[in-house]
mmCIF file of C-alpha atoms in Angstrom:
data_model
loop_
_atom_site.group_PDB
_atom_site.id
_atom_site.type_symbol
_atom_site.label_atom_id
_atom_site.label_comp_id
_atom_site.label_asym_id
_atom_site.label_seq_id
_atom_site.Cartn_x
_atom_site.Cartn_y
_atom_site.Cartn_z
ATOM 1 C CA UNK A 1 2.457 10.328 -26.546
ATOM 2 C CA UNK A 2 0.032 8.348 -24.362
ATOM 3 C CA UNK A 3 2.477 6.956 -21.823
ATOM 4 C CA UNK A 4 4.133 9.472 -19.690
ATOM 5 C CA UNK A 5 7.300 7.856 -17.816
ATOM 6 C CA UNK A 6 9.481 9.521 -15.464
ATOM 7 C CA UNK A 7 11.904 8.963 -12.576
ATOM 8 C CA UNK A 8 10.923 10.629 -9.322
ATOM 9 C CA UNK A 9 13.763 11.388 -6.878
ATOM 10 C CA UNK A 10 13.039 12.561 -3.340
ATOM 11 C CA UNK A 11 15.952 13.824 -1.171
ATOM 12 C CA UNK A 12 15.541 14.506 2.116
ATOM 13 C CA UNK A 13 18.020 17.458 3.877
ATOM 14 C CA UNK A 14 21.442 16.553 3.668
ATOM 15 C CA UNK A 15 23.951 18.818 5.735
ATOM 16 C CA UNK A 16 23.457 22.518 4.692
ATOM 17 C CA UNK A 17 21.274 21.667 1.632
ATOM 18 C CA UNK A 18 17.326 21.588 1.958
ATOM 19 C CA UNK A 19 15.527 18.371 0.760
ATOM 20 C CA UNK A 20 14.321 18.553 -2.708
ATOM 21 C CA UNK A 21 12.154 16.380 -5.626
ATOM 22 C CA UNK A 22 13.879 15.649 -8.875
ATOM 23 C CA UNK A 23 11.721 14.798 -12.009
ATOM 24 C CA UNK A 24 13.515 13.019 -15.224
ATOM 25 C CA UNK A 25 12.926 11.568 -18.389
ATOM 26 C CA UNK A 26 14.941 8.271 -18.100
ATOM 27 C CA UNK A 27 14.544 4.790 -18.558
ATOM 28 C CA UNK A 28 13.937 2.364 -16.032
ATOM 29 C CA UNK A 29 17.400 1.272 -15.271
ATOM 30 C CA UNK A 30 18.709 4.755 -15.058
ATOM 31 C CA UNK A 31 15.996 5.729 -12.462
ATOM 32 C CA UNK A 32 18.913 6.434 -9.903
ATOM 33 C CA UNK A 33 20.221 9.362 -7.919
ATOM 34 C CA UNK A 34 23.170 9.576 -10.280
ATOM 35 C CA UNK A 35 21.327 9.842 -13.207
ATOM 36 C CA UNK A 36 18.169 12.030 -11.960
ATOM 37 C CA UNK A 37 19.968 14.456 -9.414
ATOM 38 C CA UNK A 38 21.056 17.335 -11.615
ATOM 39 C CA UNK A 39 22.887 19.835 -10.909
ATOM 40 C CA UNK A 40 24.232 17.713 -7.626
ATOM 41 C CA UNK A 41 24.028 19.692 -4.849
ATOM 42 C CA UNK A 42 26.857 18.333 -2.874
ATOM 43 C CA UNK A 43 30.606 18.033 -3.854
ATOM 44 C CA UNK A 44 31.978 14.542 -5.164
ATOM 45 C CA UNK A 45 33.217 13.434 -1.826
ATOM 46 C CA UNK A 46 29.666 13.648 -0.166
ATOM 47 C CA UNK A 47 27.779 12.585 -3.690
ATOM 48 C CA UNK A 48 27.412 8.757 -2.128
ATOM 49 C CA UNK A 49 26.301 9.734 0.869
ATOM 50 C CA UNK A 50 23.506 12.432 -0.365
ATOM 51 C CA UNK A 51 22.561 9.895 -3.093
ATOM 52 C CA UNK A 52 21.926 6.760 -0.382
ATOM 53 C CA UNK A 53 19.122 8.997 1.433
ATOM 54 C CA UNK A 54 17.549 9.852 -1.899
ATOM 55 C CA UNK A 55 14.340 7.202 -2.816
ATOM 56 C CA UNK A 56 13.675 7.226 -6.331
ATOM 57 C CA UNK A 57 10.943 5.423 -7.985
ATOM 58 C CA UNK A 58 10.282 4.971 -11.488
ATOM 59 C CA UNK A 59 6.534 6.093 -12.749
ATOM 60 C CA UNK A 60 4.449 5.454 -15.341
ATOM 61 C CA UNK A 61 1.397 6.946 -16.436
ATOM 62 C CA UNK A 62 -1.339 7.692 -19.041
ATOM 63 C CA UNK A 63 -1.650 11.415 -19.938
ATOM 64 C CA UNK A 64 -4.657 10.633 -22.117
ATOM 65 C CA UNK A 65 -6.376 9.285 -18.882
ATOM 66 C CA UNK A 66 -5.096 12.033 -17.133
ATOM 67 C CA UNK A 67 -7.022 14.385 -19.658
ATOM 68 C CA UNK A 68 -9.731 12.805 -19.827
ATOM 69 C CA UNK A 69 -10.443 13.063 -16.461
ATOM 70 C CA UNK A 70 -9.363 16.711 -16.436
ATOM 71 C CA UNK A 71 -11.844 17.273 -18.715
ATOM 72 C CA UNK A 72 -14.409 15.225 -16.991
ATOM 73 C CA UNK A 73 -13.646 17.630 -13.842
ATOM 74 C CA UNK A 74 -13.883 20.814 -15.474
ATOM 75 C CA UNK A 75 -17.493 19.928 -17.110
#
């Protein structure tokens, strides 16, 4: 597959939980904290507050271009 897609969620520290970056291959419509953050580090009542702090972005990249650039850099 020449196209790589993923959702990247950056979640800052929350209460006694350290910050964390989550990556998952999901569709653009599912690119949100509830679909990407697994396992959820906080109990049920804190999920909404935790997710509101996370910034999730859908990313598309060409793995062929990345491989060509890496080969060029190594040459």
